[in-house]
Coordinates of C-alpha atoms (C1' of nucleotides) in Angstrom, one line a residue:
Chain A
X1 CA 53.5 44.3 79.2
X2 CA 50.3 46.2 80.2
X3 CA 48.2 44.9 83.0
X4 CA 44.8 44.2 81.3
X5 CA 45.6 44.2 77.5
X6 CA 44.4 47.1 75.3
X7 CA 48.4 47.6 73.4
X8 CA 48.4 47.9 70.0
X9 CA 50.3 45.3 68.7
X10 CA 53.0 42.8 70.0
X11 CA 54.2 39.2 69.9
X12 CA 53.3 36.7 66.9
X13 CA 50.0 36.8 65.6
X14 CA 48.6 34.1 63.3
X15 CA 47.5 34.8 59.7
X16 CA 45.1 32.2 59.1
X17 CA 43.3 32.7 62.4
X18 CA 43.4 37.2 61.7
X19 CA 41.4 35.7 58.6
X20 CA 38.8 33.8 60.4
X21 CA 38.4 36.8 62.9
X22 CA 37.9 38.7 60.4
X23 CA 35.5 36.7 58.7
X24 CA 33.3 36.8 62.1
X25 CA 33.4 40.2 62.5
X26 CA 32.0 41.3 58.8
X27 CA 29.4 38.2 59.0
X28 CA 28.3 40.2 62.6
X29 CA 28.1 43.7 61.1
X30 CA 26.3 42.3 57.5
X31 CA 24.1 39.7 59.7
X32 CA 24.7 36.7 57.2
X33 CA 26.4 37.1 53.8
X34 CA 27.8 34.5 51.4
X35 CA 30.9 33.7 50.0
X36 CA 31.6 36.1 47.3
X37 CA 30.4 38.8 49.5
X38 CA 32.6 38.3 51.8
X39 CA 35.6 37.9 49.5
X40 CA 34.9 41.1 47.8
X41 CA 34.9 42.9 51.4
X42 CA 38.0 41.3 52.4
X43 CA 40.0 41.2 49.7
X44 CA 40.5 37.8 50.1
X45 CA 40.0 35.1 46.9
X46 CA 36.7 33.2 47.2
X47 CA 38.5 29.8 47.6
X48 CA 40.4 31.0 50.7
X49 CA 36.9 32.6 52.2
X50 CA 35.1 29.5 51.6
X51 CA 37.7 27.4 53.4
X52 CA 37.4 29.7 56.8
X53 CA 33.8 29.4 56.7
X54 CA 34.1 25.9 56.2
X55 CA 36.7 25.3 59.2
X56 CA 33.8 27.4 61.2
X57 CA 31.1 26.0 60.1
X58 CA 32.2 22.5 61.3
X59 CA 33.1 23.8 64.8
X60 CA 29.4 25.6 64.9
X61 CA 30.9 29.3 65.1
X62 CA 28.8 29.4 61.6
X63 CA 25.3 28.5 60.9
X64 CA 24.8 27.7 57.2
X65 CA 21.2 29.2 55.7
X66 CA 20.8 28.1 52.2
X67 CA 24.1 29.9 50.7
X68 CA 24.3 32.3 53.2
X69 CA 27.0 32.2 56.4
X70 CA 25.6 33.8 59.6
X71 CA 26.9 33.9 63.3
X72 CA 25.7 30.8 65.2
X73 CA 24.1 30.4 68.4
X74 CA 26.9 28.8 69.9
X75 CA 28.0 32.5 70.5
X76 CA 25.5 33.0 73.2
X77 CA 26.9 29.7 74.7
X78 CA 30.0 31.0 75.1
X79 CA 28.4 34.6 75.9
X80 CA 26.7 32.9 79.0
X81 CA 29.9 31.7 80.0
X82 CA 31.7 35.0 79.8
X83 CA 29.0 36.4 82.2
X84 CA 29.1 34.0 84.8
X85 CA 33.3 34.1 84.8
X86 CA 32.5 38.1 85.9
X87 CA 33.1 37.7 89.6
X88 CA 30.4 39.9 91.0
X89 CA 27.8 39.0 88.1
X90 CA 25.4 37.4 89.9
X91 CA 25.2 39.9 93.0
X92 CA 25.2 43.2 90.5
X93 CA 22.5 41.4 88.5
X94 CA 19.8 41.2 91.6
X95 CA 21.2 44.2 92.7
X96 CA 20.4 46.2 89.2
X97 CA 17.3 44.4 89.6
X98 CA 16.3 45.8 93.1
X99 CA 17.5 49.6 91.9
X100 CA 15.0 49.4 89.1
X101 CA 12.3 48.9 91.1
X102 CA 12.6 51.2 94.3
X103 CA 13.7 53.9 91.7
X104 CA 10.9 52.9 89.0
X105 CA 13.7 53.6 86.3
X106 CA 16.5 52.1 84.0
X107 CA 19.3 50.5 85.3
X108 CA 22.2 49.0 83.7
X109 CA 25.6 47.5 85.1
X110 CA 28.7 47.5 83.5
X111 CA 31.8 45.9 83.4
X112 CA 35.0 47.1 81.2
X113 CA 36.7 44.7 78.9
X114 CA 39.5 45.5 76.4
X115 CA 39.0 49.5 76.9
X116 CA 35.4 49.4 76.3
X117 CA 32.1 49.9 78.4
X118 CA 30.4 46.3 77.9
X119 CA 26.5 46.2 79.3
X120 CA 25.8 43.2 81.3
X121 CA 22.4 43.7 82.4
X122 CA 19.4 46.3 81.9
X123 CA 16.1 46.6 83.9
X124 CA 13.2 48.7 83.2
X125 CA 11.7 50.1 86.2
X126 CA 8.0 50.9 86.2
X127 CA 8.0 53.9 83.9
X128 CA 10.0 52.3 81.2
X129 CA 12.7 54.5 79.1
X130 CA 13.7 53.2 75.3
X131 CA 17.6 53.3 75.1
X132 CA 19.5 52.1 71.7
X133 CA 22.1 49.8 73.8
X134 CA 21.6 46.0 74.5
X135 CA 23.2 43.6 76.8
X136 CA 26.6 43.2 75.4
X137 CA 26.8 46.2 73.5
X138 CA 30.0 47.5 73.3
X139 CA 30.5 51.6 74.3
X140 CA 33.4 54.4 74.6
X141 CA 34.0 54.6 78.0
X142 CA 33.9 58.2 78.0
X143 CA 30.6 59.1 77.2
X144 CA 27.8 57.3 79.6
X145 CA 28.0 58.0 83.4
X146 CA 28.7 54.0 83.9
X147 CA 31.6 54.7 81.8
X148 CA 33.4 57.8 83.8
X149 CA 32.6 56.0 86.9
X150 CA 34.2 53.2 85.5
X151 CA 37.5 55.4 84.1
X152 CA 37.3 57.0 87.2
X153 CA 38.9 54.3 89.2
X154 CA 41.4 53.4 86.9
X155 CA 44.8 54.2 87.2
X156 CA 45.8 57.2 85.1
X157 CA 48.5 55.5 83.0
X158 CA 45.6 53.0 82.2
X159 CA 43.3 55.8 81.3
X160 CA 45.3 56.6 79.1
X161 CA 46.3 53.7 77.4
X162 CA 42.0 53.3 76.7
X163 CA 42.3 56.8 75.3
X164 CA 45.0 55.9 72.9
X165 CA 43.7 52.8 72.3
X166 CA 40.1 54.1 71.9
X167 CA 39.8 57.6 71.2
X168 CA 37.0 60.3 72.1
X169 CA 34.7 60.3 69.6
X170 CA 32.4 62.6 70.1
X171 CA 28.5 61.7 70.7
X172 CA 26.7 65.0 71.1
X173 CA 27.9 68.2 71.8
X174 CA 28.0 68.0 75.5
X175 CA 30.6 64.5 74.9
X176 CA 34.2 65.0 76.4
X177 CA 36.5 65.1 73.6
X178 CA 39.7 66.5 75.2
X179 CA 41.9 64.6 77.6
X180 CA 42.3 67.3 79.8
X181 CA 38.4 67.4 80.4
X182 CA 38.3 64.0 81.0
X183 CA 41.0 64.3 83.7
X184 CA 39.1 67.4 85.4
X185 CA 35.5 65.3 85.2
X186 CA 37.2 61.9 86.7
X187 CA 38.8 63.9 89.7
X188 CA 35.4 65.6 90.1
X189 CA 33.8 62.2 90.0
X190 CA 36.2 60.6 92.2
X191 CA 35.2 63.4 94.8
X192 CA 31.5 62.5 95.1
X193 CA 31.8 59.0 94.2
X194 CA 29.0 59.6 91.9
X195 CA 29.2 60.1 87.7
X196 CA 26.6 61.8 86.1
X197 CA 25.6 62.1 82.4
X198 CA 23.4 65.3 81.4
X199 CA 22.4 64.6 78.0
X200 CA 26.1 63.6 76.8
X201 CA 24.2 60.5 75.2
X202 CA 20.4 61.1 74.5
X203 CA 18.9 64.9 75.0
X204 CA 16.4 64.7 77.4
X205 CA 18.3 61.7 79.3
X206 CA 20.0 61.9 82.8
X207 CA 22.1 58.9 84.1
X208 CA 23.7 59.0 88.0
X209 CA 26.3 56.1 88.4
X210 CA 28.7 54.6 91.0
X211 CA 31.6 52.5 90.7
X212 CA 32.0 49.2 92.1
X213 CA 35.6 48.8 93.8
X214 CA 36.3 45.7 96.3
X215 CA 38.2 46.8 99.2
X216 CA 41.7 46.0 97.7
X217 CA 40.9 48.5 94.9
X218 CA 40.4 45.8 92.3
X219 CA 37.7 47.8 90.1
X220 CA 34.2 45.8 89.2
X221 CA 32.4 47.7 86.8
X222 CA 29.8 50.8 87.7
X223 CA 25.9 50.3 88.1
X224 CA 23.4 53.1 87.0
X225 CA 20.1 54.8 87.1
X226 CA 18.5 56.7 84.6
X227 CA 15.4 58.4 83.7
X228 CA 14.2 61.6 81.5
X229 CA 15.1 65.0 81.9
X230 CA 11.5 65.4 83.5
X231 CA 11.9 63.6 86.3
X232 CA 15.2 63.4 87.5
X233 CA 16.0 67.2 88.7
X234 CA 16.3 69.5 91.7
X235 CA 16.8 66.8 95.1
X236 CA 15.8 63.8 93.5
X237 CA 18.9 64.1 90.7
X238 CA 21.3 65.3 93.0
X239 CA 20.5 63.2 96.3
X240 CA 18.0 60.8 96.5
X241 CA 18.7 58.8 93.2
X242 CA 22.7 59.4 93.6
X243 CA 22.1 57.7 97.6
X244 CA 20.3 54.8 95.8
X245 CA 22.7 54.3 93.8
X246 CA 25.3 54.4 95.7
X247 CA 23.9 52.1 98.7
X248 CA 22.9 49.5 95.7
X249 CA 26.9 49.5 95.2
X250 CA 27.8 49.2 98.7
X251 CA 25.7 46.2 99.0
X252 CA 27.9 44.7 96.1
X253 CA 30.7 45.8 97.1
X254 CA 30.5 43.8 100.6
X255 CA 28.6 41.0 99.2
X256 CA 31.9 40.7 96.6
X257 CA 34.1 40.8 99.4
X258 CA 34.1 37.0 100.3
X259 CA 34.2 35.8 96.7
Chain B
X1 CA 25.1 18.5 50.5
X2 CA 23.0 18.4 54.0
X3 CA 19.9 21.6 53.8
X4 CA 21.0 22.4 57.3
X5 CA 24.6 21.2 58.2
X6 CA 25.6 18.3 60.7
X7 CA 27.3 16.5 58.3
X8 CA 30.8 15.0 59.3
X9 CA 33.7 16.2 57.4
X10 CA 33.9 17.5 54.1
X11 CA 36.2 20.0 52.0
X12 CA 38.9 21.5 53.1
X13 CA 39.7 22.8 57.0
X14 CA 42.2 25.4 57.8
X15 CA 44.6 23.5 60.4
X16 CA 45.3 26.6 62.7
X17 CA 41.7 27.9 62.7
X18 CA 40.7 24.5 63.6
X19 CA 43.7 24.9 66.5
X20 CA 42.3 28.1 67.7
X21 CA 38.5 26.9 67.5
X22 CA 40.0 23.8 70.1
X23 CA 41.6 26.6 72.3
X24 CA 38.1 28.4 72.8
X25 CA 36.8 25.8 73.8
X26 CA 39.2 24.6 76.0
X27 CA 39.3 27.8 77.6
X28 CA 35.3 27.5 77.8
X29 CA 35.0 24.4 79.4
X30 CA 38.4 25.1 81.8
X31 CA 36.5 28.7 83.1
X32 CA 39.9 30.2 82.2
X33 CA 43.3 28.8 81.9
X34 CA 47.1 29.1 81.0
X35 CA 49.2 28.6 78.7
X36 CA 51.1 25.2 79.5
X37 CA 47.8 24.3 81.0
X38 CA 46.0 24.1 77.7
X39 CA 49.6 23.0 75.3
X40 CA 49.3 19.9 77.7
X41 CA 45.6 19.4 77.3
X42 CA 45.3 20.0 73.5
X43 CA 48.8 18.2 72.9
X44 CA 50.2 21.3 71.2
X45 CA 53.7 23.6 72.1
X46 CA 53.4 26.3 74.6
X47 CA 54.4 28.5 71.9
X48 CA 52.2 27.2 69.6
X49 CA 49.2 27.9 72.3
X50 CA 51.1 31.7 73.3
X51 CA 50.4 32.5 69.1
X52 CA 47.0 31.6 69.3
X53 CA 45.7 33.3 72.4
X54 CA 47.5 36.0 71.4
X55 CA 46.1 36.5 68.2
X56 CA 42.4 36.3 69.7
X57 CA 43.4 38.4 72.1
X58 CA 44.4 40.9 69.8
X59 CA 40.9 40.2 68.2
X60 CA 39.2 40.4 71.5
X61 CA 37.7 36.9 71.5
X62 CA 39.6 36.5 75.0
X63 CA 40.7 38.2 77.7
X64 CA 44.2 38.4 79.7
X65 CA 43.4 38.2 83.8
X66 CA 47.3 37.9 85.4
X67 CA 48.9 35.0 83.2
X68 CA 45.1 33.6 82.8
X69 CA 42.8 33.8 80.0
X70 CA 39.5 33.8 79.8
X71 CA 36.6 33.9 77.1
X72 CA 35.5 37.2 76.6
X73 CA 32.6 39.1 76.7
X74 CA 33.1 40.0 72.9
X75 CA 30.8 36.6 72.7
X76 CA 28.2 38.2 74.3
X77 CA 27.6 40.6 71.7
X78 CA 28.0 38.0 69.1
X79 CA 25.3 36.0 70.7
X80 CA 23.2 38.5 70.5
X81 CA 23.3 39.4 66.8
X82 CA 22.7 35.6 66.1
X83 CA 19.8 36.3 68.1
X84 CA 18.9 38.3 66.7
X85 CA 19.2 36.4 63.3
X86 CA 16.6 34.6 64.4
X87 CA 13.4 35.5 62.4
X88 CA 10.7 34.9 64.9
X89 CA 13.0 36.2 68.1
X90 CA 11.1 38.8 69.1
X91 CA 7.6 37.1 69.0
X92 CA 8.6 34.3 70.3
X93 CA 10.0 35.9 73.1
X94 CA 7.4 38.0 74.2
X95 CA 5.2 35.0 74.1
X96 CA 6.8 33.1 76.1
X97 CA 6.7 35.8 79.0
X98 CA 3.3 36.0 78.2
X99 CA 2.8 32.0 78.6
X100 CA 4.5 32.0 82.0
X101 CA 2.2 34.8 83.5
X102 CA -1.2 33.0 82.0
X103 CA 0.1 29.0 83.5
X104 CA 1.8 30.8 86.3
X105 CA 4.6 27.9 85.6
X106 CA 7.9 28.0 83.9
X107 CA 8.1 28.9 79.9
X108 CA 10.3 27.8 77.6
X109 CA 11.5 29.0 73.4
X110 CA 13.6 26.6 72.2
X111 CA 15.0 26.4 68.5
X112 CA 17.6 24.0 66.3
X113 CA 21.2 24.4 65.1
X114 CA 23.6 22.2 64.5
X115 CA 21.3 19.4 65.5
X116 CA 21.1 20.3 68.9
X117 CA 18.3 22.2 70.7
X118 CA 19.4 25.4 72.0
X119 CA 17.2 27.4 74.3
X120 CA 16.9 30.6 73.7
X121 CA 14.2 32.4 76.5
X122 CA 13.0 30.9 79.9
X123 CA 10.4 32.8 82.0
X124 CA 9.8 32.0 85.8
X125 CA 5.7 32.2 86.3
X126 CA 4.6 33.0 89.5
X127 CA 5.7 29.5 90.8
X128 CA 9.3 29.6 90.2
X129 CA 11.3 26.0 89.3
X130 CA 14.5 25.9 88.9
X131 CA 16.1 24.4 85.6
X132 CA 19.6 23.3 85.2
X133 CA 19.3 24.6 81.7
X134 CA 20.2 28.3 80.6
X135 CA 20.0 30.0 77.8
X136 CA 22.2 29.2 74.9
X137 CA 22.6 26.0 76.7
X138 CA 22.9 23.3 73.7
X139 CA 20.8 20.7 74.5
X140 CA 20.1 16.6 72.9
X141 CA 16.9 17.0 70.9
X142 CA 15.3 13.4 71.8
X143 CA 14.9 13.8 75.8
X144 CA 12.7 16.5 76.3
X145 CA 9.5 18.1 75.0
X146 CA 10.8 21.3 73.0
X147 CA 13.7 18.9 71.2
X148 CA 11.1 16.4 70.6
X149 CA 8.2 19.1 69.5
X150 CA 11.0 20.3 66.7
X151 CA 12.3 16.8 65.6
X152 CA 8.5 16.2 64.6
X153 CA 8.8 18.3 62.3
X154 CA 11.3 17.9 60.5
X155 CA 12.1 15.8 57.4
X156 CA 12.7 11.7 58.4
X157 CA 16.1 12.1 56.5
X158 CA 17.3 15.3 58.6
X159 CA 16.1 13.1 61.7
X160 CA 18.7 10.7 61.1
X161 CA 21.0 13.0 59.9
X162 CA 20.8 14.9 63.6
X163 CA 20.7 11.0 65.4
X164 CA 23.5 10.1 63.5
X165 CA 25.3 13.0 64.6
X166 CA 24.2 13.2 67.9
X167 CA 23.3 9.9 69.2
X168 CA 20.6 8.9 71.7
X169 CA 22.2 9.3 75.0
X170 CA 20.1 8.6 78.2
X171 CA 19.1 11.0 80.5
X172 CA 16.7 9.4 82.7
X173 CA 15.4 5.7 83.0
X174 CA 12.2 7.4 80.8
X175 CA 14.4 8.9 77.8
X176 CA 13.9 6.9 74.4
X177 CA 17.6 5.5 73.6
X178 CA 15.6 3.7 70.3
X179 CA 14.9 5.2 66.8
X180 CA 12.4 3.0 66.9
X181 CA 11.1 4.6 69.7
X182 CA 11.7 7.9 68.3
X183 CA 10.1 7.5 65.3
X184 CA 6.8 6.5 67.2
X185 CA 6.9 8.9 69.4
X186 CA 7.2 11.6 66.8
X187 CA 4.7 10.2 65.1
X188 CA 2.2 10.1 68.2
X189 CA 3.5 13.8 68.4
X190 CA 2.4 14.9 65.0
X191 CA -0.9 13.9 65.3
X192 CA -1.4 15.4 68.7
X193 CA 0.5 18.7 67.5
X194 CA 1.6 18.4 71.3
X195 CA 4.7 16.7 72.5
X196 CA 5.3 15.7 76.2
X197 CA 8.2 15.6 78.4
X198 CA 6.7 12.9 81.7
X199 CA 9.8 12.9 84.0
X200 CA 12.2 12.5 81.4
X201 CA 14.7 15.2 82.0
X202 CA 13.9 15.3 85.7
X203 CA 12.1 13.7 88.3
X204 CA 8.6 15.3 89.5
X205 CA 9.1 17.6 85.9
X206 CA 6.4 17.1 83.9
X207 CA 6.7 19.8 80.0
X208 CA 4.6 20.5 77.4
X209 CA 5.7 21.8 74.0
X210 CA 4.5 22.4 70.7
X211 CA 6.4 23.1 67.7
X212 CA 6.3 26.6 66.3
X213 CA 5.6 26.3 62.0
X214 CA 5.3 28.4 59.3
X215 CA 2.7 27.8 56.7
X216 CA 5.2 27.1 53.7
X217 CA 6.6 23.9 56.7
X218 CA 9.1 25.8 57.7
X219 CA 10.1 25.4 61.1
X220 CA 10.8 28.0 63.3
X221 CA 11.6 26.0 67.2
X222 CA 9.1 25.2 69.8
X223 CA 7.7 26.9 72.9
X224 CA 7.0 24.9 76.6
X225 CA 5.5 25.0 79.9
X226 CA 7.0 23.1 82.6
X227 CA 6.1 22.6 86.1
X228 CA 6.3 19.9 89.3
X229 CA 3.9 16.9 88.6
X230 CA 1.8 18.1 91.6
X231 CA 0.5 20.9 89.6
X232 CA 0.6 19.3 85.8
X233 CA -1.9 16.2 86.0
X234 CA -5.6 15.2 85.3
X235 CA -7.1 17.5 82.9
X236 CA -4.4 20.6 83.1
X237 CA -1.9 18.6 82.2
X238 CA -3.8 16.7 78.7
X239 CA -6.2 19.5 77.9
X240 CA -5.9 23.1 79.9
X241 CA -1.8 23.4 79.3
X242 CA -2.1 22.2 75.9
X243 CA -4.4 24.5 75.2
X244 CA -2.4 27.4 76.2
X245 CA 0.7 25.9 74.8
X246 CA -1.1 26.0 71.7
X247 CA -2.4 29.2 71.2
X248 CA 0.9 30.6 71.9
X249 CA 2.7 28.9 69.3
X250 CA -0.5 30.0 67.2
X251 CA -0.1 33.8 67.9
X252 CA 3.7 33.2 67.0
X253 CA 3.1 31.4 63.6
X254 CA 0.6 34.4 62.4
X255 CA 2.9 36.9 63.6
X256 CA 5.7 34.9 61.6
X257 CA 3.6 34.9 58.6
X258 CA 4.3 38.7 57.7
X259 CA 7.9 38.6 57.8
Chain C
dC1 C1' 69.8 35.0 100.4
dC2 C1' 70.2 31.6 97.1
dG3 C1' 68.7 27.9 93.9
dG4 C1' 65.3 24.9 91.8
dG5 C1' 61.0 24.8 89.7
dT6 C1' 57.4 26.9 87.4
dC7 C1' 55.4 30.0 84.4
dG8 C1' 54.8 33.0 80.0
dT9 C1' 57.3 34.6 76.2
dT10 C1' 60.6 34.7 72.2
dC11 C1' 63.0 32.9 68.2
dG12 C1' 65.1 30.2 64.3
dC13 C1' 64.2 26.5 61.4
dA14 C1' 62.1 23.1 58.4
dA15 C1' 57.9 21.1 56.9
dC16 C1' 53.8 21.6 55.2
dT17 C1' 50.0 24.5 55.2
dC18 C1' 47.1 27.8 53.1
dG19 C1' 45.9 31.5 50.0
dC20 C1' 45.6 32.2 45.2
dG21 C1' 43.4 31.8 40.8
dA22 C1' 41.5 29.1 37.5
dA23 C1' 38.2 25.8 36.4
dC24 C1' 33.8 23.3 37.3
dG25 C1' 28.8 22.6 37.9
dG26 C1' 24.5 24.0 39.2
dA27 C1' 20.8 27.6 39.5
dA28 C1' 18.5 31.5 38.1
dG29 C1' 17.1 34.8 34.8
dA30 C1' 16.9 36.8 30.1
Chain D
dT1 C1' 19.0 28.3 25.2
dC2 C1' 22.6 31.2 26.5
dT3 C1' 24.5 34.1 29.8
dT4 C1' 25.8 35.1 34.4
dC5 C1' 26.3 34.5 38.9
dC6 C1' 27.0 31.7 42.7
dG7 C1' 29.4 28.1 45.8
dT8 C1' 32.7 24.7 45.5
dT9 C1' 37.1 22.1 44.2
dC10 C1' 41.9 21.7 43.3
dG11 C1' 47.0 22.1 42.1
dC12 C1' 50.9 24.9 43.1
dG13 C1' 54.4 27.6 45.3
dA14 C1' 55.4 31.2 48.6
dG15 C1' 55.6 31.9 53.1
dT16 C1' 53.2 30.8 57.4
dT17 C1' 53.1 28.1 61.3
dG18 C1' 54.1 24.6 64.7
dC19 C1' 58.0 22.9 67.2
dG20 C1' 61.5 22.8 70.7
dA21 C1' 65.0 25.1 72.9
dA22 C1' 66.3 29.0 75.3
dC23 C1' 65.3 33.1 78.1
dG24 C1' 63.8 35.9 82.0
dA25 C1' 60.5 36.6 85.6
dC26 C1' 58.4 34.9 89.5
dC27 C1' 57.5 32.0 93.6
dC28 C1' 58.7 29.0 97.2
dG29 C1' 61.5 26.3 100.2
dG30 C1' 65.8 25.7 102.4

DNA sequence: CCGGGTCGTTCGCAACTCGCGAACGGAAGA
DNA sequence: TCTTCCGTTCGCGAGTTGCGAACGACCCGG
C-alpha cells in the first residue's frame, strides 16, 4: 500500500457511489445540467440519473434550479474544512500575505493532494499580475515552480508514482516532458533550495519558489513569488526575490515546528 | 413539488449514496477519522465503512493520512464552481470590499440554499471584529440581519417551508423563537427595505442588511455591515449605515440587471 | 521476547438494492 | 391541437452491497 494514495486501483469499490461521483464531477465541468443531459453523458438510463441526484439533492451536495442540478454551496463548507485540517494553513496564509507585500508581487502557497498541485491561497501584491488559476485549482505538479519545489522533496519512488499516476503533459514548449529532465531539474532544485519557472506556464512570467519541510522531513507544500518577465531579472530574479522567499518559508517552517 | 427544495423526503434514495453522504460528513464534523471509529458512530460494519472511503478515495473526495482520513481538498474546488454559480458573485463581492473600506466596519454577502443562510464574502474595514462565522458557514436564517433581510423577501409559503424545515432555534435572549414574531418582523423589514440585527447574534454586535433583488422579484441574498454598538448608534446606526448599506445593494441589483 | 489488544483490510454469502426501460404527465413550441 | 421534449415514477430481475468473520500488521505491556 502506498504511503499517500495516488495507486491506480485496488480493494472494493462501490458502484452506486462511482455513479454519484460521477454525477458531481460532469455537474462541475457543465456548471448545472438536467436530467437527460446527464444521462446521455454517462450512459446511464434517466431513471437511475434522477435517483442519484435525488439521494444528493436531499443531503444538499445538489442545489435544484428550476430543472436544472448544480453543485451546492455546501461544497465550500466542506472546502473550508479541508483548509483548516492543512496543518500549517493558517501560518502559510499570513505568511503568503507578508511576501506579497514586501515583494509588491503574486504569491501563491501550495499544498499537494492526490499527486496534484492544489492552490490554497493567492495575494496580489501592489503591481497586480492576472494568472488563470484560482484557489483550489487543481495543477500537474511538474509545470509551476511551486510544483517542482514541491516534487522536489518527495521521495523518488513517490515521484514517480505521481508521474505514472499523472503524466507530463506538456504546457508550452519550455514544460518538462521527460522523466529524466524532471530528475536532473529536482536535483538541481534540491541544490539551491529554490525552484524557478521561466515561462514554462505563461510567456512573459517568472515564478521563484521554496519548499516547506518541517524538521522531520514531513513535506508542507511550497510558497511562491511571481511577477513579469520585466521585472524579475538580473539580481533581483536570482537573489533578492529567491532570499524573500526563502526566509518567508523559514518563518513557516519554525512557526510549524510546535504544531 | 417545492420552487427551491427543503422538502422532506420524496422519491426514491439510493441507500449506499446516502451511506457515503453520512460518511462525509462524519468525517467533516470528526476533523478526520478511522475506520472502526466511524462503523461505530454511523452503526454500520468496518467493512462496510473500508468500501466506502475507499471508493471516495479513489474519487478523491478524501484523503488517506497514516490509517486516517480526511476530507479533501477536492471540495475546495467544488466550492468554488458553485460559486461561481452564483449569478451575482462577482458584484456582490466586490461590493462588499467596497462597503467595508466606505463604513470602515465589517461587510457581509450572504445568500440562501437549502433554507439556510450561507455566507459567502466577509471584509474586515479598518476596525477589524472578529466573527465566529466563515465563509460557507451555513447559517439559521431568523437570527441575524442578512438571514432576515433574505427571508423578507421571499414568498410567505417558502417562509414556512424553510421554518418548518429549519425551526426557530434561539441564539441569544433577543432572537425571535415565534412565527408570529417572524412574520412582524419581516413585515416591519419590507417596509423599511432595511433589516436589523440589535445584539441578537452577539452581545455589543449591532448589523445592518438589506436584501439584494432583481427587478422581475427575484432574489439574489443580502449584503451587511456589522460593528460593536459603540460605533453603530444614534443617527449612523438608523440613517448613515443604512444609507450605505443601501446603495450597495443598489449598485448590485443594476449590475444584476444585465446578466 | 512474547501475547493480547487494536487497527485496517479482505472475502464469501444471502438479502435486497438499484439500474434499466417503459410509461406517465406536464410544458413548450409548431 | 398535436408533437416533442422534459422530469418523474415504477416494476422487475440481475448483481451489488452490507454483514460478519477471519487475517495480518502493529503497538504496548509484561
Amino acid at each position: 500500500m502506498t504511503p499517500n494514495g495516488t495507486e491506480a486501483g485496488s480493494g472494493r469499490t462501490i458502484r452506486a457511489v462511482q455513479i454519484s461521483c460521477d454525477v458531481l464531477r460532469a455537474l462541475r465541468e457543465m456548471d448545472g445540467a438536467g436530467v437527460t443531459e446527464l444521462a446521455d453523458r454517462l450512459g446511464l438510463s434517466k431513471g437511475t440519473v434522477h435517483g442519484h441526484l435525488n439521494t444528493l439533492h436531499r443531503n444538499e451536495f445538489v442545489v435544484k434550479d428550476g430543472d436544472d442540478y448544480r453543485v451546492s454551496l455546501q461544497f465550500v463548507d466542506f472546502g473550508e474544512h479541508a483548509k483548516e485540517n492543512v496543518k500549517v494553513y493558517d501560518v502559510a496564509r499570513k505568511e503568503t500575505e507578508e511576501l506579497a507585500e514586501k515583494s509588491g508581487e503574486f504569491a501563491q502557497f501550495m499544498v499537494e493532494e492526490h499527486g496534484w498541485g492544489v492552490y490554497l491561497h493567492k495575494v496580489n501584491g501592489a503591481n497586480a499580475v492576472k494568472t488563470a488559476s484560482y484557489v483550489g485549482n487543481r495543477k500537474h505538479l511538474h509545470c509551476t515552480a511551486l510544483g517542482k519545489a514541491i516534487l522536489s522533496e518527495l521521495p523518488r519512488e513517490r515521484v514517480d508514482e505521481i508521474v505514472e499516476a499523472r503524466g507530463l503533459p506538456r504546457q508550452t514548449e519550455n514544460t518538462i516532458t521527460d522523466r529524466e529532465g524532471l530528475y536532473d531539474e529536482l536535483e538541481r532544485i534540491r541544490e539551491r533550495g529554490i525552484a524557478y519557472d521561466d515561462e514554462e506556464v505563461l510567456q512573459g512570467l517568472r515564478c521563484v519558489a521554496a519548499p516547506l519541510t518541517g524538521y522531520d522531513g514531513t513535506l508542507y507544500g511550497a510558497i511562491s513569488v511571481s511577477g513579469p518577465i520585466s521585472r524579475m531579472k538580473g539580481e533581483r530574479y536570482r537573489e533578492e526575490v529567491p532570499e524573500m522567499v526563502q526566509s518567508a518559508a523559514n518563518v513557516i517552517e519554525i512557526n510549524a515546528a510546535h504544531l
